[in-house]
Coordinates of C-alpha atoms and ligand atoms in Angstrom, one line a residue:
M6 CA 0.8 36.6 -14.5
L7 CA 3.5 35.6 -12.1
P8 CA 2.8 36.1 -8.4
L9 CA 6.3 37.6 -7.8
K10 CA 7.4 40.7 -6.1
E11 CA 10.1 43.2 -6.6
K12 CA 12.3 41.6 -4.0
D13 CA 12.2 38.3 -5.8
K14 CA 14.1 39.7 -8.8
P15 CA 17.7 39.1 -7.8
I16 CA 16.8 35.6 -6.8
V17 CA 15.0 34.9 -10.0
Q18 CA 18.0 36.3 -11.8
K19 CA 20.4 34.2 -9.8
L20 CA 18.4 31.0 -10.2
L21 CA 17.9 31.4 -14.0
S22 CA 21.6 32.0 -14.6
A23 CA 22.4 29.0 -12.5
G24 CA 20.4 26.8 -14.9
C25 CA 17.2 26.4 -12.9
C26 CA 14.0 25.7 -14.8
P27 CA 11.2 28.2 -14.5
R28 CA 9.1 26.1 -12.2
C29 CA 12.1 25.5 -9.9
V30 CA 12.5 29.3 -9.8
L31 CA 8.9 29.6 -8.7
R32 CA 9.5 26.9 -6.1
F33 CA 12.5 28.7 -4.6
C34 CA 10.5 31.9 -4.6
C35 CA 8.0 30.0 -2.4
V36 CA 5.2 30.6 -4.9
S37 CA 2.4 28.4 -3.8
V38 CA -0.2 29.6 -6.3
Q39 CA -0.7 26.3 -8.1
A40 CA -2.0 27.9 -11.3
A41 CA 1.4 29.5 -11.7
Y42 CA 3.0 26.0 -12.1
R43 CA 0.3 24.8 -14.5
K44 CA 1.3 27.2 -17.3
P45 CA 3.6 25.7 -20.0
H46 CA 7.1 26.1 -18.5
Q47 CA 8.3 27.8 -21.7
E48 CA 5.7 30.5 -21.2
T49 CA 6.8 31.0 -17.6
L50 CA 10.3 31.3 -18.7
K51 CA 9.4 34.2 -21.0
E52 CA 7.6 35.9 -18.2
L53 CA 10.5 35.4 -15.8
Q54 CA 12.9 36.8 -18.3
A55 CA 10.6 39.7 -18.9
F56 CA 10.3 40.2 -15.2
I57 CA 14.1 40.4 -14.6
G58 CA 14.5 42.3 -17.9
N59 CA 12.4 45.0 -16.4
A60 CA 14.4 44.9 -13.3
E61 CA 17.5 45.6 -15.3
N62 CA 15.7 48.6 -16.7
G63 CA 15.0 49.7 -13.3
K64 CA 11.3 49.7 -14.1
S65 CA 8.9 49.2 -11.3
Q66 CA 7.0 45.9 -11.4
D67 CA 5.0 46.5 -8.3
S68 CA 1.9 45.9 -10.4
V69 CA 3.1 42.3 -10.9
A70 CA 2.8 41.8 -7.2
A71 CA -0.4 43.7 -6.8
D72 CA -2.3 40.7 -5.4
S73 CA 0.5 39.0 -3.6
T74 CA 0.5 39.0 0.2
E75 CA 3.6 39.5 2.3
E76 CA 4.0 35.8 2.8
N77 CA 2.9 33.5 0.1
N78 CA -0.2 31.9 1.5
K79 CA -0.7 28.2 0.7
S80 CA -4.5 28.5 0.5
H81 CA -4.2 31.5 -1.7
D82 CA -4.9 30.3 -5.1
A83 CA -5.9 33.5 -6.9
V84 CA -4.2 34.4 -10.2
V85 CA -2.5 37.8 -10.1
P86 CA -4.0 40.2 -12.7
E87 CA -1.9 40.9 -15.7
P88 CA -0.2 44.3 -15.6
A89 CA -1.6 46.7 -18.1
D90 CA 1.7 47.7 -19.6
D91 CA 4.3 45.8 -21.5
P92 CA 3.3 42.2 -21.5
P93 CA 6.3 40.0 -20.8
S94 CA 5.9 38.0 -24.0
K95 CA 6.3 41.2 -26.0
R96 CA 9.3 42.1 -23.8
A97 CA 10.9 38.7 -24.6
K98 CA 10.3 39.2 -28.2
L99 CA 11.9 42.7 -28.1
E100 CA 14.9 41.3 -26.4
L101 CA 15.3 38.6 -29.0
S102 CA 15.0 40.9 -31.9
R103 CA 17.8 42.8 -30.3
T104 CA 20.1 39.8 -30.5
E105 CA 19.2 38.6 -33.9
A106 CA 16.6 40.5 -35.9
P107 CA 14.2 38.2 -37.7
P108 CA 12.9 39.3 -41.2
E109 CA 10.2 41.8 -40.4
E110 CA 8.1 41.4 -43.5
D111 CA 5.6 39.1 -41.7
A112 CA 4.6 39.6 -38.0
A113 CA 3.5 36.0 -37.6
A114 CA 6.7 34.7 -39.1
A115 CA 8.6 37.0 -36.8
A116 CA 6.7 35.7 -33.8
A117 CA 7.3 32.1 -34.9
A118 CA 11.0 32.8 -35.3
A119 CA 11.1 34.4 -31.9
E120 CA 9.4 31.3 -30.5
D121 CA 12.1 29.1 -32.1
K122 CA 14.8 31.2 -30.9
L123 CA 13.4 31.1 -27.4
K124 CA 13.5 27.3 -27.5
E125 CA 17.1 27.4 -28.5
A126 CA 17.8 29.9 -25.8
E127 CA 16.3 27.6 -23.2
P128 CA 18.8 26.8 -20.5
G129 CA 18.5 23.1 -21.2
V130 CA 17.8 20.5 -18.5
C131 CA 17.3 22.0 -15.1
V132 CA 20.2 21.6 -12.7
V133 CA 17.9 21.1 -9.8
C134 CA 14.9 19.0 -10.9
L135 CA 16.8 17.3 -13.7
G136 CA 13.9 17.9 -16.1
I137 CA 11.1 16.6 -13.9
L138 CA 9.4 20.0 -13.8
Q139 CA 10.1 20.6 -17.5
D140 CA 8.9 18.1 -20.2
L141 CA 8.5 15.2 -17.8
C142 CA 5.4 16.7 -16.3
G143 CA 3.4 17.5 -19.4
T144 CA 0.6 16.0 -21.4
S145 CA 2.7 13.1 -22.6
Q146 CA 3.3 12.0 -19.0
A147 CA -0.4 12.3 -18.3
V148 CA -1.2 10.2 -21.4
K149 CA 1.3 7.6 -20.4
I150 CA -0.4 7.3 -16.9
A151 CA -3.9 7.2 -18.3
E152 CA -3.0 4.5 -20.8
K153 CA -1.4 2.3 -18.2
V154 CA -4.5 2.6 -15.9
K155 CA -6.9 1.9 -18.7
E156 CA -4.8 -1.0 -19.9
E157 CA -5.0 -2.7 -16.5
K158 CA -8.7 -2.1 -16.4
Y159 CA -8.9 -1.0 -12.8
E160 CA -12.2 0.1 -11.3
F161 CA -11.9 3.0 -8.9
D162 CA -13.5 6.3 -7.9
T163 CA -10.5 8.5 -7.3
L164 CA -6.8 8.1 -7.6
V165 CA -3.8 9.4 -5.8
L166 CA -0.6 10.1 -7.7
S167 CA 2.7 9.3 -6.1
V168 CA 6.1 10.1 -7.4
S169 CA 9.4 8.7 -6.6
L170 CA 12.4 10.9 -7.4
P171 CA 16.1 10.1 -7.5
A172 CA 17.8 10.7 -4.2
Q173 CA 20.4 13.1 -5.7
L174 CA 17.6 15.6 -6.3
C175 CA 17.9 16.4 -2.5
V176 CA 21.6 17.1 -2.9
R177 CA 21.0 19.4 -5.9
E178 CA 18.1 21.1 -4.0
H179 CA 20.5 21.7 -1.1
S180 CA 23.2 23.1 -3.3
C181 CA 20.7 25.4 -4.9
W182 CA 19.4 26.5 -1.6
L183 CA 22.9 27.3 -0.4
H184 CA 23.3 29.2 -3.6
V185 CA 20.5 31.6 -2.8
K186 CA 20.1 31.2 0.9
K187 CA 21.8 34.5 1.9
E188 CA 19.7 36.6 -0.5
M189 CA 16.6 34.8 0.4
R190 CA 17.1 35.3 4.1
E191 CA 17.9 39.0 3.6
K192 CA 14.6 39.4 1.8
S193 CA 12.9 37.2 4.4
M194 CA 11.5 35.2 1.6
A195 CA 12.3 31.9 3.2
V196 CA 14.2 31.3 6.4
D197 CA 14.3 27.6 6.1
K198 CA 14.9 25.1 3.2
D199 CA 11.5 23.6 4.1
D200 CA 9.8 26.9 3.0
V201 CA 10.7 26.1 -0.5
V202 CA 8.0 24.3 -2.5
Q203 CA 9.0 20.7 -3.0
V204 CA 9.6 19.2 -6.4
K205 CA 7.1 16.5 -5.7
E206 CA 4.5 19.0 -4.8
A207 CA 5.0 21.1 -7.8
F208 CA 5.0 18.0 -10.0
K209 CA 1.6 17.0 -8.7
W210 CA 0.2 20.4 -9.0
V211 CA 1.0 20.3 -12.7
L212 CA 0.2 16.7 -13.5
Q213 CA -3.0 16.1 -11.5
G214 CA -5.1 18.3 -13.7
L215 CA -3.6 16.8 -16.8
V216 CA -4.3 13.3 -15.6
T217 CA -7.8 14.2 -14.7
K218 CA -8.3 15.5 -18.2
E219 CA -6.8 12.4 -19.9
M220 CA -8.9 10.1 -17.8
G221 CA -12.2 11.8 -18.5
G222 CA -12.7 13.6 -15.2
V223 CA -11.4 11.2 -12.6
A224 CA -10.6 13.1 -9.4
V225 CA -6.9 13.0 -8.5
V226 CA -6.8 13.4 -4.8
T227 CA -4.4 13.2 -1.9
R228 CA -5.8 10.1 -0.3
S229 CA -7.3 7.3 -2.3
L230 CA -7.5 3.5 -2.3
F231 CA -6.0 3.5 -5.8
E232 CA -2.5 4.7 -6.2
V233 CA -0.6 5.4 -9.4
S234 CA 3.1 5.8 -9.1
V235 CA 5.6 7.2 -11.4
E236 CA 9.3 6.8 -10.8
F237 CA 12.2 8.7 -12.2
T238 CA 15.8 7.8 -12.3
H239 CA 18.9 9.7 -13.5
P240 CA 21.9 7.4 -13.7
E241 CA 24.2 10.1 -15.0
T242 CA 24.1 11.9 -11.6
D243 CA 23.7 9.0 -9.3
A244 CA 27.3 9.7 -8.0
D245 CA 26.1 13.1 -6.7
C246 CA 25.2 11.5 -3.4
H247 CA 28.4 9.5 -2.9
F248 CA 30.5 12.1 -1.1
L249 CA 27.9 12.1 1.7
A250 CA 29.0 8.6 2.6
T251 CA 32.3 10.0 3.8
T252 CA 30.7 12.8 5.8
C253 CA 28.1 10.6 7.4
A254 CA 29.0 7.0 7.3
D255 CA 26.3 6.2 9.9
C256 CA 23.6 7.4 7.6
F257 CA 24.2 4.8 5.0
R258 CA 23.8 1.3 6.2
P259 CA 23.0 -1.5 3.8
T260 CA 19.4 -2.6 4.0
K261 CA 17.6 -5.6 2.6
N262 CA 15.6 -5.1 -0.5
K263 CA 17.4 -1.9 -1.4
Q264 CA 19.6 -1.8 -4.4
S265 CA 21.6 1.2 -3.2
V266 CA 22.4 2.5 0.3
F267 CA 21.7 6.0 -1.0
T268 CA 18.0 6.1 -0.3
R269 CA 16.2 9.3 -0.2
M270 CA 15.7 9.1 3.5
A271 CA 19.4 8.4 4.2
V272 CA 20.5 11.3 1.9
V273 CA 18.1 13.7 3.6
K274 CA 19.5 12.6 7.0
A275 CA 23.1 13.1 5.8
L276 CA 22.2 16.6 4.4
E277 CA 20.7 17.6 7.8
K278 CA 24.0 16.8 9.5
I279 CA 26.5 18.2 7.1
S280 CA 27.8 21.8 7.6
D281 CA 27.4 24.3 4.8
A282 CA 31.2 24.7 4.5
K283 CA 31.8 21.0 4.3
F284 CA 29.0 20.6 1.7
L285 CA 30.5 23.4 -0.4
K286 CA 33.9 21.8 -0.2
H287 CA 32.6 18.6 -1.8
Y288 CA 29.8 19.7 -4.1
A289 CA 29.4 22.3 -6.8
C290 CA 27.2 25.3 -5.9
P291 CA 25.1 25.8 -8.0
P292 CA 24.9 22.2 -9.2
A293 CA 26.6 21.1 -12.4
K294 CA 24.5 21.0 -15.6
P295 CA 23.3 17.6 -16.6
T296 CA 23.3 16.5 -20.2
C297 CA 19.9 14.7 -20.2
S298 CA 16.6 14.6 -18.3
C299 CA 15.5 11.9 -15.9
S300 CA 14.1 8.8 -17.4
S301 CA 10.7 7.8 -16.3
Q302 CA 10.2 4.2 -15.3
D303 CA 7.1 2.1 -15.8
V304 CA 4.0 3.5 -14.3
Q305 CA 2.9 1.3 -11.4
C306 CA -0.7 0.9 -10.3
L307 CA -1.8 -0.4 -6.9
H308 CA -5.2 -0.8 -5.4
Q309 CA -5.3 -1.2 -1.6
S310 CA -6.4 -4.5 -0.3
V311 CA -10.1 -5.5 -0.2
F312 CA -11.1 -7.8 2.6
V313 CA -13.7 -10.6 2.1
A314 CA -15.1 -12.7 4.9
G315 CA -17.5 -15.6 5.2
R316 CA -17.9 -19.1 6.7
Y317 CA -16.9 -22.3 5.2
N318 CA -18.0 -25.9 5.5
K319 CA -15.5 -28.7 4.8
F320 CA -17.1 -32.0 3.9
C321 CA -14.0 -33.9 3.0
R322 CA -11.5 -35.8 5.2
T323 CA -8.6 -35.6 2.8
L324 CA -8.4 -31.8 2.4
P325 CA -6.0 -29.6 4.3
Q326 CA -7.0 -26.0 5.1
T327 CA -3.9 -24.6 3.5
P328 CA -1.5 -26.1 0.9
W329 CA 0.3 -28.9 2.6
V330 CA 3.9 -28.9 1.5
I331 CA 6.6 -31.1 3.1
D332 CA 10.2 -30.7 2.0
G333 CA 9.1 -28.6 -1.0
E334 CA 6.7 -31.4 -2.1
R335 CA 3.0 -31.0 -2.2
R336 CA 1.0 -33.6 -0.3
M337 CA -2.6 -32.9 -1.2
E338 CA -3.8 -31.7 -4.5
S339 CA -5.9 -28.9 -3.1
S340 CA -6.8 -27.0 0.1
V341 CA -9.7 -25.1 1.5
E342 CA -8.1 -21.8 1.0
E343 CA -7.3 -22.5 -2.6
L344 CA -10.8 -23.7 -3.4
I345 CA -12.3 -20.6 -2.0
A346 CA -9.6 -18.2 -3.3
A347 CA -9.6 -19.2 -6.9
P348 CA -13.1 -17.8 -7.8
V349 CA -12.7 -14.9 -5.4
L350 CA -9.5 -13.8 -7.1
T351 CA -11.1 -14.1 -10.5
S352 CA -14.1 -11.9 -9.4
F353 CA -12.0 -9.2 -7.9
R354 CA -9.2 -9.6 -10.4
S355 CA -6.8 -9.6 -7.6
D356 CA -3.0 -10.4 -7.7
G357 CA -3.0 -12.6 -4.6
F358 CA -4.5 -13.2 -1.3
N359 CA -3.8 -13.8 2.4
F360 CA -6.2 -16.2 4.1
S361 CA -7.0 -16.4 7.8
S362 CA -9.6 -18.2 9.8
S363 CA -11.0 -18.6 13.3
G364 CA -8.9 -21.6 14.2
R365 CA -8.3 -24.5 11.8
E366 CA -9.3 -28.1 11.4
D367 CA -6.9 -31.0 10.7
V368 CA -6.9 -32.4 7.2
D369 CA -9.1 -35.4 8.2
V370 CA -11.6 -33.3 10.2
R371 CA -14.9 -32.0 8.6
T372 CA -16.4 -28.7 9.5
L373 CA -20.2 -28.8 9.5
G374 CA -23.0 -26.7 10.8
N375 CA -22.8 -23.0 10.1
G376 CA -19.1 -23.4 9.2
R377 CA -15.9 -21.7 10.3
P378 CA -15.4 -17.9 9.9
F379 CA -12.7 -17.0 7.5
A380 CA -11.4 -13.8 6.0
M381 CA -9.2 -13.1 3.0
E382 CA -7.1 -10.1 2.2
L383 CA -7.2 -9.6 -1.6
L384 CA -4.0 -8.0 -2.8
N385 CA -4.1 -5.3 -5.5
P386 CA -7.7 -6.0 -6.6
H387 CA -8.5 -4.4 -9.9
R388 CA -12.1 -4.5 -8.9
S389 CA -13.1 -3.5 -5.4
R390 CA -16.9 -3.7 -5.2
L391 CA -19.4 -6.4 -5.9
S392 CA -23.2 -5.9 -5.6
R393 CA -25.1 -8.2 -3.4
A394 CA -26.3 -10.2 -6.3
E395 CA -22.7 -10.5 -7.7
M396 CA -21.6 -11.6 -4.2
K397 CA -24.3 -14.3 -4.1
Q398 CA -23.2 -15.5 -7.5
L399 CA -19.6 -15.7 -6.5
Q400 CA -20.7 -17.8 -3.5
E401 CA -22.6 -20.0 -5.9
T402 CA -19.6 -20.4 -8.1
I403 CA -17.5 -21.5 -5.1
N404 CA -20.2 -23.9 -4.0
N405 CA -20.5 -25.3 -7.5
S406 CA -16.8 -25.7 -8.0
S407 CA -16.4 -28.6 -5.6
D408 CA -18.3 -30.9 -3.3
K409 CA -15.6 -30.7 -0.7
I410 CA -16.4 -27.2 0.5
K411 CA -19.2 -24.7 0.6
V412 CA -19.3 -21.1 1.7
R413 CA -21.9 -18.8 3.2
D414 CA -22.2 -15.2 4.5
L415 CA -19.7 -14.1 1.9
Q416 CA -19.2 -10.3 2.2
I417 CA -16.8 -7.5 1.9
V418 CA -15.5 -6.3 5.3
S419 CA -13.2 -3.6 6.5
R420 CA -9.6 -4.3 7.6
E421 CA -10.6 -3.3 11.1
A422 CA -13.6 -5.7 11.2
M423 CA -11.3 -8.5 10.3
G424 CA -9.7 -8.2 13.7
R425 CA -13.0 -9.2 15.3
M426 CA -12.5 -12.8 14.1
K427 CA -9.3 -13.2 16.1
E428 CA -10.1 -11.2 19.2
G429 CA -11.1 -13.2 22.2
E430 CA -10.7 -16.4 20.1
E431 CA -9.6 -18.4 23.2
D432 CA -12.8 -17.5 25.0
K433 CA -15.1 -18.8 22.3
T434 CA -16.6 -22.2 22.4
K435 CA -16.5 -24.9 19.7
S436 CA -18.7 -28.0 19.4
Y437 CA -17.5 -31.3 18.1
T438 CA -18.6 -34.8 17.4
A439 CA -16.0 -37.6 17.7
L440 CA -16.4 -41.2 16.7
V441 CA -14.7 -43.1 19.6
W442 CA -13.4 -46.6 19.7
T443 CA -12.9 -48.5 22.9
L444 CA -10.6 -51.5 23.6
K445 CA -12.9 -53.0 26.2
P446 CA -16.5 -53.8 25.1
I447 CA -19.0 -51.3 26.3
Q448 CA -22.7 -51.1 26.9
S449 CA -24.7 -47.8 26.7
E450 CA -24.9 -47.7 30.6
D451 CA -21.0 -47.7 30.7
I452 CA -20.8 -44.4 29.0
A453 CA -24.0 -42.6 30.3
F454 CA -22.1 -41.0 33.2
I455 CA -20.1 -38.9 30.7
D456 CA -23.3 -36.9 29.9
D457 CA -23.3 -35.5 33.4
I458 CA -19.7 -34.2 33.4
K459 CA -19.7 -30.4 33.3
D460 CA -16.8 -27.9 32.9
L461 CA -14.0 -30.4 33.1
T462 CA -10.7 -28.7 33.1
L463 CA -7.9 -30.4 31.1
D464 CA -4.2 -29.8 31.4
Q465 CA -2.9 -30.3 27.9
K466 CA 0.8 -30.5 27.3
T467 CA 1.6 -29.4 23.7
P468 CA 0.6 -32.5 21.6
L469 CA 3.5 -34.5 20.2
R470 CA 2.1 -34.0 16.7
V471 CA 2.4 -30.2 16.9
L472 CA 5.5 -29.9 19.0
H473 CA 7.5 -29.1 15.9
R474 CA 5.6 -25.8 15.5
R475 CA 4.3 -24.9 18.9
A476 CA 6.2 -24.2 22.1
L477 CA 6.1 -26.8 24.8
A478 CA 3.7 -25.7 27.4
V479 CA 0.9 -27.0 29.6
R480 CA -2.4 -25.3 28.6
P481 CA -5.5 -25.6 30.7
R482 CA -8.6 -26.0 28.6
V483 CA -12.2 -26.5 29.6
V484 CA -14.7 -29.1 28.3
H485 CA -18.0 -27.4 29.1
S486 CA -20.2 -30.4 28.4
M487 CA -20.3 -33.8 26.8
S488 CA -23.0 -36.1 25.4
T489 CA -22.7 -39.7 24.2
R490 CA -24.6 -41.8 21.6
F491 CA -23.9 -45.5 21.8
L492 CA -23.2 -47.2 18.5
D493 CA -22.0 -50.7 19.2
S494 CA -19.9 -52.6 21.7
H495 CA -16.7 -50.9 20.7
H496 CA -18.0 -47.6 19.3
F497 CA -19.9 -44.5 20.4
Y498 CA -20.3 -40.9 19.4
L499 CA -19.0 -38.3 21.7
G500 CA -20.5 -34.8 21.5
M501 CA -18.4 -32.0 23.1
K502 CA -18.7 -28.3 23.7
T503 CA -15.3 -27.0 24.6
Q504 CA -13.2 -23.9 25.0
A505 CA -11.6 -22.9 21.7
G506 CA -8.1 -24.3 21.4
T507 CA -8.8 -27.6 23.1
Y508 CA -7.0 -30.5 21.4
I509 CA -9.9 -33.0 21.0
K510 CA -7.9 -35.9 19.6
E511 CA -5.5 -35.8 22.5
F512 CA -8.4 -35.7 25.0
V513 CA -9.7 -38.9 23.5
H514 CA -6.6 -41.0 23.1
G515 CA -4.6 -39.3 26.0
D516 CA -1.5 -38.5 24.0
F517 CA 0.6 -40.8 26.2
G518 CA -0.7 -39.1 29.3
R519 CA 0.2 -35.6 28.1
T520 CA -3.5 -34.6 28.3
K521 CA -5.0 -35.1 31.8
P522 CA -7.6 -36.1 32.5
N523 CA -8.4 -38.0 29.3
L524 CA -11.1 -40.3 28.0
C525 CA -9.0 -43.5 28.6
E526 CA -8.8 -42.6 32.3
L527 CA -12.5 -41.7 32.5
L528 CA -13.5 -45.0 30.9
N529 CA -10.7 -47.2 32.3
T530 CA -9.8 -48.6 28.9
D531 CA -7.8 -47.6 25.8
T532 CA -9.8 -45.3 23.6
D533 CA -9.1 -43.8 20.2
I534 CA -10.7 -41.3 17.9
L535 CA -11.7 -42.6 14.5
E536 CA -13.5 -39.5 13.1
L537 CA -13.9 -35.9 14.1
D538 CA -16.3 -33.2 13.0
V539 CA -16.5 -29.6 14.0
E540 CA -20.2 -28.9 14.5
S541 CA -20.0 -25.2 15.3
V542 CA -17.5 -22.4 15.8
D543 CA -19.2 -20.0 18.0
V544 CA -17.8 -16.7 16.7
D545 CA -20.5 -14.2 15.9
W546 CA -18.5 -12.8 13.0
P547 CA -19.0 -12.2 10.1
P548 CA -22.6 -11.2 10.4
S549 CA -24.9 -13.7 8.8
I550 CA -26.5 -12.7 5.5
P551 CA -30.1 -13.6 5.1
E552 CA -30.7 -15.5 1.9
Ligands
NAG25 C1 -3.6 32.3 4.8 O1 -5.0 32.3 4.4 C2 -5.8 31.8 5.4 C3 -7.3 31.7 4.9 O2 -7.5 32.6 3.9 C4 -5.7 32.6 6.7 O3 -6.6 32.1 7.7 C5 -4.3 32.7 7.1 O4 -4.2 33.6 8.3 C6 -3.4 33.2 6.0 N1 -2.0 33.1 6.4 C7 -1.1 34.0 6.1 C8 0.3 33.7 6.6 O5 -1.4 35.0 5.5
NAG26 C1 -0.7 -11.7 5.4 O1 -1.1 -11.5 6.7 C2 -0.1 -11.5 7.7 C3 -0.8 -11.4 9.0 O2 -1.8 -10.5 9.0 C4 0.9 -10.4 7.4 O3 1.9 -10.4 8.3 C5 1.4 -10.5 6.0 O4 2.3 -9.4 5.7 C6 0.3 -10.6 5.0 N1 0.9 -10.9 3.7 C7 0.7 -10.0 2.7 C8 1.3 -10.5 1.4 O5 0.0 -9.0 2.8
NAG27 C1 -23.5 -22.3 -0.6 O1 -23.5 -23.4 0.2 C2 -23.9 -23.1 1.6 C3 -23.7 -24.3 2.4 O2 -24.5 -25.4 1.9 C4 -25.3 -22.5 1.7 O3 -25.6 -22.2 3.0 C5 -25.3 -21.3 0.8 O4 -26.6 -20.8 0.8 C6 -24.9 -21.6 -0.6 N1 -24.9 -20.4 -1.4 C7 -25.2 -20.3 -2.6 C8 -25.3 -18.9 -3.2 O5 -25.5 -21.3 -3.3
NAG28 C1 -24.5 -23.7 -9.9 O1 -25.1 -24.9 -10.2 C2 -26.5 -24.9 -10.4 C3 -27.0 -26.3 -10.5 O2 -26.2 -27.0 -11.4 C4 -26.7 -24.0 -11.6 O3 -28.1 -23.9 -11.9 C5 -26.2 -22.7 -11.4 O4 -26.3 -21.9 -12.6 C6 -24.7 -22.7 -11.1 N1 -24.3 -21.4 -10.7 C7 -23.1 -20.9 -11.0 C8 -22.9 -19.5 -10.6 O5 -22.2 -21.5 -11.6
ZN29 ZN1 13.6 22.4 -12.3

């Protein structure tokens, strides 16, 4: 039974004759009993017609409203008990038989005929929701959604349904609101347009249960990592919004990525500004009848990103960290991020990724030791969880795929935790080993003094080789300690523990005096760097995973 009250009658009457569908009538009557929307709309129509039919007869329908509170309460989900007398379906039938009496020989046939007649008598596509709360939110829509989700083989616990409606629905809603506003305020049903139940909300109330059913019990909730979107368009009435551009030019500014300036938000803004009189001058009230329903676009599925972190080793001096492209041309066949990402994307069946790391090494630098922390955002993963064993196997697949890189501590992390990698990056220390060449011949005694240098502060002007992408500045950086290992008269290994962000190559060769002091000055000879390895990146994230 409908949770409507006597005072709703004139409004129901007015809305029905304006061409509103039954669910839109309920919306404008501020009915927030979800169950009322879940009934087949044809059935609701019969009940509404019976309801106002009775009103015409001056018959009291107080019983209909028996359980309805003064203000419809959102959390009030009870179904109003059916009144004992004169069920509305019968009422509708009686009405019909008045207009065109069906052959009475068979009661069932009569009922069927009445049913057919009712369908014919239906007011057609709703002038307000353009069919969205009619046949577009039934089982076939739920089936369409369920099929799409199954076809894409997503793994998820719950889903959230989102719906995108054509912007002109706001214009039609406004027109309809103006149509009944006076009566509604008189009856203190709704003092504000916002009191009316939204199309979107009613749509979800109807569809959520149907989707749950089609998907074998999956909970459709209001917040979920997995979102299924349905979009409706209605080209026939797109022009409904156009007059607003003349009343509020400021509201409609061309934006990137949008096909039309008449976005829902812009239309809502323009409607807030326009006076009732002006609106009524430009737009029909109630809105004009459309010839067809909205068309529903492809169902879109999107799973929120999953974040994966770990540490990588790079054992190769011809591998850039990210794809190296100069003037649109690729310079190296692979990269650290691609070697890691390929198996990860496959495992999570993800559409794409976004790679970040705690600093980066040059293409000719190896990263040894425990490796460099990295994290990846996996976009639209169709799978969002891996067991520990599966994670280990994924790590093994990456390790096996190439000798150039290895990963460890691979794990799923939260978006928030990812920030830990970047925070305080400059304060962290990194350890390096450089193979140094000297112009002047050396003996091990010549370099021994370097081992005693502690906390040497360098002033590093932005290196020439990175000037094209980093601002020119002088950055102070600290070399905490150094150690040397003599190799031959022109070579030695230099171990360094430095503040993150120190340019090691520039410290060794001096970068034409742009880094001061530098190793050439310390040793009083030209020095150059032949090889560089990162020995450790001292960031205690992500947590290590015991084997
Ligand atoms: C709605 O119901 C809730 C819980 O039953 C109650 O706390 C609230 O006061 C009610 N509001 C109205 C307007 O009746
Ligand atoms: C990748 O990450 C950057 C920085 O966090 C962000 O600005 C960008 O939007 C991300 N890209 C995608 C496709 O998510
Ligand atoms: C992958 O290689 C790294 C570095 O050698 C190692 O620490 C890790 O245990 C390996 N993981 C697996 C699963 O093979
Ligand atoms: C990795 O390689 C080892 C040694 O060849 C092999 O035993 C193992 O099955 C491989 N693992 C994966 C996941 O490919
Ligand atoms: Zn409607």
